[in-house]
Coordinates of C-alpha atoms in Angstrom, one line a residue:
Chain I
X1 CA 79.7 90.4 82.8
X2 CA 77.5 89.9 79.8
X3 CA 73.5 90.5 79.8
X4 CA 71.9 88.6 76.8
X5 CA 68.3 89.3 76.4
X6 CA 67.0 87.0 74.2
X7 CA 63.8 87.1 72.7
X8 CA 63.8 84.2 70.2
X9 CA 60.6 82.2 70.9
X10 CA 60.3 80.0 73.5
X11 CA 59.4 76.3 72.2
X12 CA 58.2 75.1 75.0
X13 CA 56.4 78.2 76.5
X14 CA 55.0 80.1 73.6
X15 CA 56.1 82.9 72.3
X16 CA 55.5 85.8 74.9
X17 CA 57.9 84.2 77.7
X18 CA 61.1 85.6 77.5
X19 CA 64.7 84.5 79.3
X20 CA 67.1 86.6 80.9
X21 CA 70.7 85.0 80.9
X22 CA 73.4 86.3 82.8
X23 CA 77.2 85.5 82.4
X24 CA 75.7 82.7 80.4
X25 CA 73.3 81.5 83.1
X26 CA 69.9 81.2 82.9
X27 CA 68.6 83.8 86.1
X28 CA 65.1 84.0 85.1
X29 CA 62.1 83.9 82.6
X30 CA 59.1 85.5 81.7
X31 CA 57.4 88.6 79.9
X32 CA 59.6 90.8 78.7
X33 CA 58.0 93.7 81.4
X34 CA 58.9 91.9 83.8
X35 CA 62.7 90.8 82.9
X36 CA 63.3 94.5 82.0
X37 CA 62.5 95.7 85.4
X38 CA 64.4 92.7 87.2
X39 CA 67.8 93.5 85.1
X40 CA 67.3 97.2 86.1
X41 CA 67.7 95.7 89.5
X42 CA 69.9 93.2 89.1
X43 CA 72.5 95.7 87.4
X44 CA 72.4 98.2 90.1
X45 CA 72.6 95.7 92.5
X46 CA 75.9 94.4 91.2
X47 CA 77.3 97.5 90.6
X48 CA 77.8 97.8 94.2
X49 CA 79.2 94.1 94.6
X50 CA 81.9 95.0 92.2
X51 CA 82.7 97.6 93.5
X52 CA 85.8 97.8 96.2
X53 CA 87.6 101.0 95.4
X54 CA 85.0 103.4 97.4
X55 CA 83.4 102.5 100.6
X56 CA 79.8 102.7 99.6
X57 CA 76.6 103.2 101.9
X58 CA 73.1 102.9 101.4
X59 CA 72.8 107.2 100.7
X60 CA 71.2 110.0 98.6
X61 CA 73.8 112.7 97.9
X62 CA 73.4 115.8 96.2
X63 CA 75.6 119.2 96.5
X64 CA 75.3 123.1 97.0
X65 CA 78.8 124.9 96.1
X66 CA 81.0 121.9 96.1
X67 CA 79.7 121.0 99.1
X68 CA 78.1 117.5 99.8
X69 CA 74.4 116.5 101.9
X70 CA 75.0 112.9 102.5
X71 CA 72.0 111.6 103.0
X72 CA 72.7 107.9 104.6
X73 CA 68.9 105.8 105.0
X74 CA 67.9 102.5 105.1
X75 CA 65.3 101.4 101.8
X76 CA 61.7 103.3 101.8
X77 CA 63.1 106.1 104.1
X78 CA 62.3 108.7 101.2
X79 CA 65.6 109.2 99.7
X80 CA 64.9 109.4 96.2
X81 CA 62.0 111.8 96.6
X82 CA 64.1 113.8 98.9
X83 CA 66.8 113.8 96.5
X84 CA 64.3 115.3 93.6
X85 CA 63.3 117.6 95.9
X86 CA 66.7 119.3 96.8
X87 CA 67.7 119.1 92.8
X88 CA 64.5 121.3 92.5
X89 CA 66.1 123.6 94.9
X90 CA 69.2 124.2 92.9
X91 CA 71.3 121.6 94.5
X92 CA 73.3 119.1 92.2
X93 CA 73.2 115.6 91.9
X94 CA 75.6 112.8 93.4
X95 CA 73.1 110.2 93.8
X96 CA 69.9 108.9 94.9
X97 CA 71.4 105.3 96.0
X98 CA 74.9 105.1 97.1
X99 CA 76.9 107.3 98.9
X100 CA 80.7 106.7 96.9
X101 CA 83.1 108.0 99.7
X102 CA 86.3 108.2 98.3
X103 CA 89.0 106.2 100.9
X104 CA 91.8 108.3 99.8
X105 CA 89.8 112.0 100.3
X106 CA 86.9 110.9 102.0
X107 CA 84.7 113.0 99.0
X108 CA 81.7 111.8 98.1
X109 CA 82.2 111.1 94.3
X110 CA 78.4 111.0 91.9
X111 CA 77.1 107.9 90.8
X112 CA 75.0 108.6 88.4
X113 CA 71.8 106.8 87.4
X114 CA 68.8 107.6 86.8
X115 CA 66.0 108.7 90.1
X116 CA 64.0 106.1 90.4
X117 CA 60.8 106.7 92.4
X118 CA 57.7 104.5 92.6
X119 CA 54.6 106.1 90.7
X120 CA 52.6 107.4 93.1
X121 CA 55.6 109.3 94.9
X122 CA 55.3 111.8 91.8
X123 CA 52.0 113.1 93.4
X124 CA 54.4 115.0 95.2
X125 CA 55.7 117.3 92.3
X126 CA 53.1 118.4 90.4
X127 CA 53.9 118.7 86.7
X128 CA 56.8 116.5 86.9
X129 CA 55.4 113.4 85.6
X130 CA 54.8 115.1 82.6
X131 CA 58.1 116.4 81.7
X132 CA 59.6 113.0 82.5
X133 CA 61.3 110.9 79.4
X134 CA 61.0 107.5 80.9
X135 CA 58.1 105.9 79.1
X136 CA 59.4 105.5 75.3
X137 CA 60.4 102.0 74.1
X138 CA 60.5 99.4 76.3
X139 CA 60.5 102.1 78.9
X140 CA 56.3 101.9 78.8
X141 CA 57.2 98.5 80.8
X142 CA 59.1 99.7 83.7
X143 CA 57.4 99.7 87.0
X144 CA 59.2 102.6 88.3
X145 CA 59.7 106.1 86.8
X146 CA 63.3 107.4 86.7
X147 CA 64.2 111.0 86.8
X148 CA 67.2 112.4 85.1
X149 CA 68.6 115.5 87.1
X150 CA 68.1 117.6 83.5
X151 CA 64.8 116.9 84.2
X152 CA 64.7 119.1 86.8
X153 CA 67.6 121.7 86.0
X154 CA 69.9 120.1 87.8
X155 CA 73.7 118.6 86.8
X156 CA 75.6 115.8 88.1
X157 CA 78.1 117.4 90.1
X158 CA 82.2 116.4 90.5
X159 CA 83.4 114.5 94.0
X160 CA 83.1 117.1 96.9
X161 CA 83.8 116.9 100.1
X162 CA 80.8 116.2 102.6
X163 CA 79.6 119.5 105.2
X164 CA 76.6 118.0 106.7
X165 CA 75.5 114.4 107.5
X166 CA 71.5 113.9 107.5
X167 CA 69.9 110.8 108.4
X168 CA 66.0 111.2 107.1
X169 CA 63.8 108.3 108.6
X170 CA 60.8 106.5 107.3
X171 CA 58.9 108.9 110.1
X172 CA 56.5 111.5 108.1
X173 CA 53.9 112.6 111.1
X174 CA 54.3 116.6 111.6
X175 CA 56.6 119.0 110.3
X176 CA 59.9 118.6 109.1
X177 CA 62.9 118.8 111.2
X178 CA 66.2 118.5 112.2
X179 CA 67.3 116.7 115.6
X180 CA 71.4 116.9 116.0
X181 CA 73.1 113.3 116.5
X182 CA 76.2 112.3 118.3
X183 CA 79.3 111.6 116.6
X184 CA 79.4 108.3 117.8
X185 CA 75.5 107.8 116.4
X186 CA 76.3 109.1 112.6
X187 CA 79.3 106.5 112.7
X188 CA 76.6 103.7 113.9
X189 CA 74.3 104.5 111.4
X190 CA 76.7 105.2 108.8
X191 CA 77.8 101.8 109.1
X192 CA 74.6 100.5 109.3
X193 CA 73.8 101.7 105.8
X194 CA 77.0 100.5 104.8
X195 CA 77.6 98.0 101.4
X196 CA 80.9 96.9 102.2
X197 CA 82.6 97.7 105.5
X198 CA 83.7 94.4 106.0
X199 CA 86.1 94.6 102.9
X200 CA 87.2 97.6 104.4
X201 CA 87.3 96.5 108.2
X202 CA 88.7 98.9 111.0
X203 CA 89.6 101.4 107.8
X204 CA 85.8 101.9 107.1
X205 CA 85.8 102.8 110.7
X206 CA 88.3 105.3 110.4
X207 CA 87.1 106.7 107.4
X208 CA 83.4 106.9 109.0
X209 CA 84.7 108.4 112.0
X210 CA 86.7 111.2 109.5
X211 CA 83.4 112.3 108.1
X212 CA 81.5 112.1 111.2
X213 CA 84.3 114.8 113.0
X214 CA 84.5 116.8 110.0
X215 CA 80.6 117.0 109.0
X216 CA 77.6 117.3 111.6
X217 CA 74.7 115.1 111.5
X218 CA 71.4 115.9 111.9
X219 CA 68.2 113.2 112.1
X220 CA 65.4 114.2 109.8
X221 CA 61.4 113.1 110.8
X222 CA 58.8 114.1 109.4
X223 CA 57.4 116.5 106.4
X224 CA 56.6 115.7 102.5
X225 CA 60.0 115.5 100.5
X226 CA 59.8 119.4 99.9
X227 CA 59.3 120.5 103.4
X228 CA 62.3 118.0 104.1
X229 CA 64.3 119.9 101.2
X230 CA 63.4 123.1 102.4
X231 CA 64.9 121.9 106.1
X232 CA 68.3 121.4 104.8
X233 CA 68.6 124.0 102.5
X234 CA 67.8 126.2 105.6
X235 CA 70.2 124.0 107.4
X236 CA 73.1 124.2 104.9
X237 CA 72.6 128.4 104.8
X238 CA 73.4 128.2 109.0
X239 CA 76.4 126.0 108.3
X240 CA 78.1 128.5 105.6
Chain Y
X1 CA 90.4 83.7 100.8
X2 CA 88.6 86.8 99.7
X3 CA 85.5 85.5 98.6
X4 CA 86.6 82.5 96.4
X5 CA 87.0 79.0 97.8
X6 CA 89.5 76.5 96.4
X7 CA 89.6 73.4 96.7
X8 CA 92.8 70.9 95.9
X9 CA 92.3 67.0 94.7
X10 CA 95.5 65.0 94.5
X11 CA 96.5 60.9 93.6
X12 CA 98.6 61.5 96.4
X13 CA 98.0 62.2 99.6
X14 CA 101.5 63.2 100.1
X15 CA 101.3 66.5 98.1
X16 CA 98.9 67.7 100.4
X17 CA 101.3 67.2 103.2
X18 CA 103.8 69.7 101.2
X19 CA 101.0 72.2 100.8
X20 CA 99.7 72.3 103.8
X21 CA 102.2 74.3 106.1
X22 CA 101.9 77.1 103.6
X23 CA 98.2 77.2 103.1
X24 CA 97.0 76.1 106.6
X25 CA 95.9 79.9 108.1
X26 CA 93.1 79.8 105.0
X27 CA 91.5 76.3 105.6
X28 CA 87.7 76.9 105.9
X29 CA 84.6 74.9 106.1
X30 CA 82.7 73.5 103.2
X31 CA 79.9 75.0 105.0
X32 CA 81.5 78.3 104.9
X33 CA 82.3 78.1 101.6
X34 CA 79.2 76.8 99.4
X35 CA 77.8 79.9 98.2
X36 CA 81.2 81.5 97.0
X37 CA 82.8 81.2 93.7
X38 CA 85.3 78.1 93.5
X39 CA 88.7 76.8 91.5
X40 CA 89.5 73.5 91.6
X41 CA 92.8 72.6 91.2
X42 CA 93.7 68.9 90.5
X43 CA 97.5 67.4 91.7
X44 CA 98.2 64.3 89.4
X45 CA 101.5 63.0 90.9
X46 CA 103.5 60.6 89.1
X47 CA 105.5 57.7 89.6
X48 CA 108.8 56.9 88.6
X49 CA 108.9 54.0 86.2
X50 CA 111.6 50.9 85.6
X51 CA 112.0 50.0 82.1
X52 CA 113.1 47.5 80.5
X53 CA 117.1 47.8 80.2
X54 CA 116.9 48.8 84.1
X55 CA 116.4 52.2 82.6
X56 CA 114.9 54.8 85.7
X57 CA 112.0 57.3 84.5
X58 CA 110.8 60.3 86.9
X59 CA 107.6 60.7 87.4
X60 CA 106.4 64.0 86.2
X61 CA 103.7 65.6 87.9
X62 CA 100.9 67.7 86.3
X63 CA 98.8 70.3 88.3
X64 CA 95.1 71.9 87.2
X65 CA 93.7 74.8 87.6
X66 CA 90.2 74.2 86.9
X67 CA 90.6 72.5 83.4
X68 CA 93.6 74.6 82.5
X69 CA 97.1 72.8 83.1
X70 CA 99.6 74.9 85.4
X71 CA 102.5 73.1 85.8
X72 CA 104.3 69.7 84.3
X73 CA 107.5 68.7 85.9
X74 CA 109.3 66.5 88.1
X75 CA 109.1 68.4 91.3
X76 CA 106.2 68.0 93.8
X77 CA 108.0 71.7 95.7
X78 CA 107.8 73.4 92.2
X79 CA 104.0 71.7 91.9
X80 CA 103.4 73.9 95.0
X81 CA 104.7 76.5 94.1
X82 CA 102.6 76.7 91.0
X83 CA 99.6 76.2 93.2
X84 CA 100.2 78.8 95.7
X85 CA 101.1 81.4 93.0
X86 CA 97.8 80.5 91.0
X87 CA 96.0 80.7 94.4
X88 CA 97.8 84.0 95.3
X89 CA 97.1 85.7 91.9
X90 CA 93.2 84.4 92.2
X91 CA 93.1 86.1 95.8
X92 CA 94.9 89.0 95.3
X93 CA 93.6 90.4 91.7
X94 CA 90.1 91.2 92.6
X95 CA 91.7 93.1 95.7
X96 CA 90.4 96.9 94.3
X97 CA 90.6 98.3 98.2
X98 CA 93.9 98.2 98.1
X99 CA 96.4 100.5 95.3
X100 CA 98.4 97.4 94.4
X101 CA 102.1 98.0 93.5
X102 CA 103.6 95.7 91.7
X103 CA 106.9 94.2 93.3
X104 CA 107.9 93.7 97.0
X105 CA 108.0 95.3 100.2
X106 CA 109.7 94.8 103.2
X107 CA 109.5 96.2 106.6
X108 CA 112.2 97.3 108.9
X109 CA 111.4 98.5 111.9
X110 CA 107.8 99.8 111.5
X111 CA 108.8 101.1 108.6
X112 CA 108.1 100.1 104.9
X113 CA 110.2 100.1 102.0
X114 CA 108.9 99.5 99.0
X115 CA 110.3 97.5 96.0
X116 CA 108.6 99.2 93.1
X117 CA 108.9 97.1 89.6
X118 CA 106.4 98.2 86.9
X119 CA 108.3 95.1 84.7
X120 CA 108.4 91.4 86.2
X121 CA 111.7 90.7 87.5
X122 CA 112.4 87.5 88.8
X123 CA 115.2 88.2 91.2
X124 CA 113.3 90.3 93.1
X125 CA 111.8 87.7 95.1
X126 CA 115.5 86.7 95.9
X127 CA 116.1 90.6 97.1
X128 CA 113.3 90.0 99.5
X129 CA 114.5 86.6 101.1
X130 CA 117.8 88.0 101.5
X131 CA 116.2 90.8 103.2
X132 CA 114.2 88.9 105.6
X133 CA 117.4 86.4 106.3
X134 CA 119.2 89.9 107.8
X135 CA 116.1 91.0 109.8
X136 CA 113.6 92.4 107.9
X137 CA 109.9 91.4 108.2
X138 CA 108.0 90.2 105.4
X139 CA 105.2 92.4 103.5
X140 CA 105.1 90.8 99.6
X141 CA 107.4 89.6 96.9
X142 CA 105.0 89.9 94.1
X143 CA 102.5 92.8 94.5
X144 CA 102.5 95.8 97.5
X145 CA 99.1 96.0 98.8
X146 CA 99.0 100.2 99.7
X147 CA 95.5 100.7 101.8
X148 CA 94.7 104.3 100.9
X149 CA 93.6 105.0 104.1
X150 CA 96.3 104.7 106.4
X151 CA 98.5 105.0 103.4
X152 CA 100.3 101.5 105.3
X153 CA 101.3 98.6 103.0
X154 CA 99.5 95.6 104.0
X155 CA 101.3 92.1 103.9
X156 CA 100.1 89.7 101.9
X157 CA 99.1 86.3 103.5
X158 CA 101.0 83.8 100.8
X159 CA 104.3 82.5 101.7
X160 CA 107.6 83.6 99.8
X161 CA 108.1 81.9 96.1
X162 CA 111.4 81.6 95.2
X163 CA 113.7 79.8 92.7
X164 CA 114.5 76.9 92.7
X165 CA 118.4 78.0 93.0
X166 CA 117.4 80.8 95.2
X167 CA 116.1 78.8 98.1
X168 CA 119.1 76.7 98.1
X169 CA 121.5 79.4 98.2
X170 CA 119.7 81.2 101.1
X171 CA 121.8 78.7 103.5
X172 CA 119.6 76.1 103.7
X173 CA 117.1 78.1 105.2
X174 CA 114.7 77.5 102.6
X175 CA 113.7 73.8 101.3
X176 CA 116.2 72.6 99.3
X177 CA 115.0 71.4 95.5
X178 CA 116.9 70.1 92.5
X179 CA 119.4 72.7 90.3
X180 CA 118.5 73.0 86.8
X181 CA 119.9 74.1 84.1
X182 CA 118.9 77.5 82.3
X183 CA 116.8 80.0 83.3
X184 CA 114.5 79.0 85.8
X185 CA 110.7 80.1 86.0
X186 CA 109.5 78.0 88.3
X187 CA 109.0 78.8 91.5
X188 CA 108.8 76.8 95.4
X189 CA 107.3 77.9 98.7
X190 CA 109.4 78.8 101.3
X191 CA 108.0 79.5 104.8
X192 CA 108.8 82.7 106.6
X193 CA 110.3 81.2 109.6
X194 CA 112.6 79.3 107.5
X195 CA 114.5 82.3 106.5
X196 CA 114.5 83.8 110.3
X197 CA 111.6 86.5 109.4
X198 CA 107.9 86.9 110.0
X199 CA 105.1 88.3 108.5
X200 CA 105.0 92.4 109.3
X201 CA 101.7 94.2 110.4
X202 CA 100.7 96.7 107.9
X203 CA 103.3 99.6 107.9
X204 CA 103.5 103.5 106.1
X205 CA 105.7 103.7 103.2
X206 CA 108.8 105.4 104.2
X207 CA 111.1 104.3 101.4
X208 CA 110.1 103.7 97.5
X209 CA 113.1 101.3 96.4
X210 CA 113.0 101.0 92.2
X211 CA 115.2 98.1 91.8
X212 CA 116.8 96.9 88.7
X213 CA 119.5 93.6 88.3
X214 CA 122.5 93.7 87.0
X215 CA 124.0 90.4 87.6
X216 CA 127.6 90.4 88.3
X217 CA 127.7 94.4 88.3
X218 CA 128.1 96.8 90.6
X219 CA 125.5 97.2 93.2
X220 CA 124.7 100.8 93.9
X221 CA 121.9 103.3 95.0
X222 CA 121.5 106.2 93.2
X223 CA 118.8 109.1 94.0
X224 CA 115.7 109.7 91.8
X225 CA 113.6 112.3 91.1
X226 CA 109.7 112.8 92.1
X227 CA 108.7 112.8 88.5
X228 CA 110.5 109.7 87.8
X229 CA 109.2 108.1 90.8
X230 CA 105.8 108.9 90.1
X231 CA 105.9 107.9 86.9
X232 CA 107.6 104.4 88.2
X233 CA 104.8 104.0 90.1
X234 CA 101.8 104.7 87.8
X235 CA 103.6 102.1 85.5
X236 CA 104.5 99.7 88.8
X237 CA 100.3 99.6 89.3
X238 CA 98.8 97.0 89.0
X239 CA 94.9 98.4 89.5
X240 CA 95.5 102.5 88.0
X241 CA 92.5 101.7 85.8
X242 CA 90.4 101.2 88.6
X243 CA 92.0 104.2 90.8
X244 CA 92.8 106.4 87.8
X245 CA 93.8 110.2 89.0
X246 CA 93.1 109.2 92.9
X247 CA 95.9 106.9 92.2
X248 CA 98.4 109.6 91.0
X249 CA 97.1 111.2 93.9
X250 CA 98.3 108.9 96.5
X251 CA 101.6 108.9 94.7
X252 CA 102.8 112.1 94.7
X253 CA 101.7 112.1 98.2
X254 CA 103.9 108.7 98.7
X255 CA 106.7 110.6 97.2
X256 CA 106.6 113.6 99.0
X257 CA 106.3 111.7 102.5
X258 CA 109.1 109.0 101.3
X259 CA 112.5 108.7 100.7
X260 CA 113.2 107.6 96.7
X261 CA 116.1 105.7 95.4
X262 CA 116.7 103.7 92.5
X263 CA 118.6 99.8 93.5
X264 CA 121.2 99.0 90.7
X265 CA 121.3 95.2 92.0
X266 CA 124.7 92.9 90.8
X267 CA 124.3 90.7 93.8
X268 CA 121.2 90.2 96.2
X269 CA 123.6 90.0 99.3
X270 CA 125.1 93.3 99.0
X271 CA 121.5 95.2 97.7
X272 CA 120.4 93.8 101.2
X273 CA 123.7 94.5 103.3
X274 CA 123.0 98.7 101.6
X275 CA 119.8 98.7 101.7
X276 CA 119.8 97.8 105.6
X277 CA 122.7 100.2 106.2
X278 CA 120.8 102.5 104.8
X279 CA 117.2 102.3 105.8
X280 CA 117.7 104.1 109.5
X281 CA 119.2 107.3 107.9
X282 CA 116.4 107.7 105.0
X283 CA 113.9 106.8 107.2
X284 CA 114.7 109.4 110.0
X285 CA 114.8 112.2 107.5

């Protein structure tokens, strides 16, 4: 797959609207803000089309002593501010987008990219904004800000095998905590959040139902993505 | 199949008939297919021709993929057999789930064996259909699917290709087509249930067979080491850059669980008649 940015001029549209060309297709045109932040998506979006190796879900992951917090949640539940929270707890970092479970090991191997948070979701780390490296370039175009683990001390961490299960919702009334789920519940919503279970069929089940009898799972309402953090890390110290 | 839809054109009618047994189980909708990837593949099938002097031409028959010609010949069985390889290749390639091992794989008894080949050997396909003639069910002739969660091979859902001479020799079994002379390349279709067999459900991997051919020679087993057999398969797979160390993983796994041998084949018959007698003690231990 080939991205071609081209920014000769436009003859027809002036000089200021851009095209975007993918695999020698035109996908879209405009300013050249605007195609930035659409290839951003478009790239991470078929990273996990291509992908058919690892049964991928819809999960923040990050790790404490080679030990994985899988963090399966549908869009806008709070992952990647969750995620930058644990990383400023010491934990490392597996990902803020897909959980990679290995079908051979069942580990959780890192996909690393870049945190990306909407603007406003910085309010809740003071001084981060600040320390972030996001906005040189053509970066002073991106709608999002994107968070590199160094950023925050942290390292991408190696596969590692996954001790606790946490499903955080889009529910942030009260204080944080941690209500057990079922077996049977993590598998349902493990699937849920899944990419591609149908390429992997009853195997995804199997492999779902592995991490579900091997890890316990725990639904997470409300608190600000620190108090959330804080939850699990207290959670994480029980389970040792 | 798997996300791409193909579509066949012909100038005869007739060559769909011949294609149809073997592709039948994948026939879809248009509907069901218009936002997916497509081939084309385009049958011309010619006529023979008098000329003058009462002189006989055969018509020669070219076959398309997309704009990219597959197969000229005089045989409308080897034209299908063109097609089905080109649309088993297309299906099968993209299939990353699966630790793909090149070579075939046959199961006896609920049990796998595994024809590793890290090179291309065109008589392997033969070892298979002699296999499945004396009982064993089918899994592949041309690439081992292994699922790396059950660790099971998982038959692939293309019909046998074999040789020309091949399907003729497996007592009629197989469709008959014209000998040639020299080494043949060219491959035909023959259905499963024409050789006695069936397709197996996906099985574990109790036997890793390396087999090499020796026509005319003696046909023996020898033993083989774990090295070598991990080695033999890292070079028999056909996706390592995409599985990498989980690959050589699953191997020395395979290898531990699995009986290894390597197959000294001079004649297909008798590589089938040891590999049957065989199979229950290995498979047992």
């Amino acid at each position: 797959v080939v991205w071609v940015y081209q920014a000769e001029e436009d003859q027809q549209e002036g000089p200021d609207v851009h095209r975007y060309v993918h695999n020698g297709a035109l996908v879209r045109t405009g300013l050249p803000r605007d195609l930035l932040n659409f290839a951003v998506w478009d790239i991470h979006t078929l990273a996990h089309q291509r992908t058919r190796d690892f049964l991928l879900l819809h999960a923040g992951a990050v790790v404490q002593d080679g030990r994985t917090v899988l963090l399966p949640a549908s869009p806008e539940s709070g992952k990647s501010s969750l995620v930058i929270a644990l990383l400023e707890l010491g934990f490392d970092y597996l990902s803020d987008e897909l959980g990679a479970i290995d079908p051979l090991t069942a580990r959780i191997h890192p996909f690393p990219k870049r945190i990306s948070v909407a603007p406003e979701s910085l309010g809740f780390f003071a001084g981060l904004a600040e320390r972030l490296q996001d906005r040189a370039g053509l970066g002073s175009g991106l709608l999002k800000r994107y968070v590199r683990p160094e950023d925050l001390d942290a390292a991408v961490a190696g596969p590692a095998a996954v001790r606790v299960l946490v499903f955080p919702t889009s529910d942030h009334e009260g204080a944080a905590r941690l209500t057990r789920l079922s077996r049977a519940e993590a598998v349902h919503r493990m699937t849920a959040n899944s990419f591609n279970v149908p390429i992997f069929g009853e195997r995804a089940l199997a492999l779902l139902s592995r991490l579900a009898r091997e890890a316990p799972a725990f639904q997470l309402d409300g608190g600000t993505p620190r108090e959330r953090a804080a939850s699990i890390r207290e959670l994480m110290a029980e389970l040792r | 199949v798997e996300q791409t839809a193909f579509e066949v054109r012909t100038t005869d009618s007739s060559f769909l008939d011949r294609i149809r047994p073997h592709l039948t189980e994948h026939a879809t909708t248009e509907e069901a297919t218009s936002k997916l990837p497509w081939y084309r593949f385009s049958a011309i099938v010619g006529e023979d021709r008098l000329l003058p002097g009462r002189i006989r031409t055969r018509g020669l028959h070219s076959l398309y993929a997309q704009a990219m010609r597959t197969y000229h010949g005089p045989h409308l069985e080897e034209m299908a057999g063109s097609l089905v390889e080109t649309i088993r290749w297309l299906s099968l390639d993209p299939l990353d789930e699966y630790i793909r091992i090149r070579g075939g794989a046959v199961a006896l008894d609920g049990s796998g064996v595994l024809l590793a080949s890290p090179e291309s050997q065109p008589e392997l396909s033969a070892l298979v259909a002699t296999l499945l003639t004396k009982g064993a069910s089918y899994l592949g002739d041309w690439v081992a699917p292994v699922d790396p969660v059950f660790r099971r091979i998982h038959p692939v859902p293309f019909p046998l290709l074999l040789a020309s001479s091949d399907a003729s020799r497996l007592s009629g079994a197989a469709p008959r087509a014209p000998r040639r002379s020299g080494r043949e390349t060219s491959k035909i279709p023959v259905p499963l249930d024409g050789l006695g067999s069936r397709r197996a459900d996906p099985v574990p991997v109790r036997w890793v067979v390396f087999p090499s051919f020796e026509p005319g020679g003696e046909t023996r087993l020898e033993s083989a080491g774990g090295a070598e057999a991990v080695f033999g398969l890292t070079q028999a797979c056909a996706n390592l850059d995409v599985w990498e160390e989980r690959g050589l993983a699953l191997f020395r796994e395979l290898v531990e669980t699995a009986a290894v041998s390597r197959l000294v084949v001079g004649s297909p018959e008798v590589a089938a008649d040891l590999l049957m007698e065989v199979a229950p003690s290995l498979v047992e231990t």
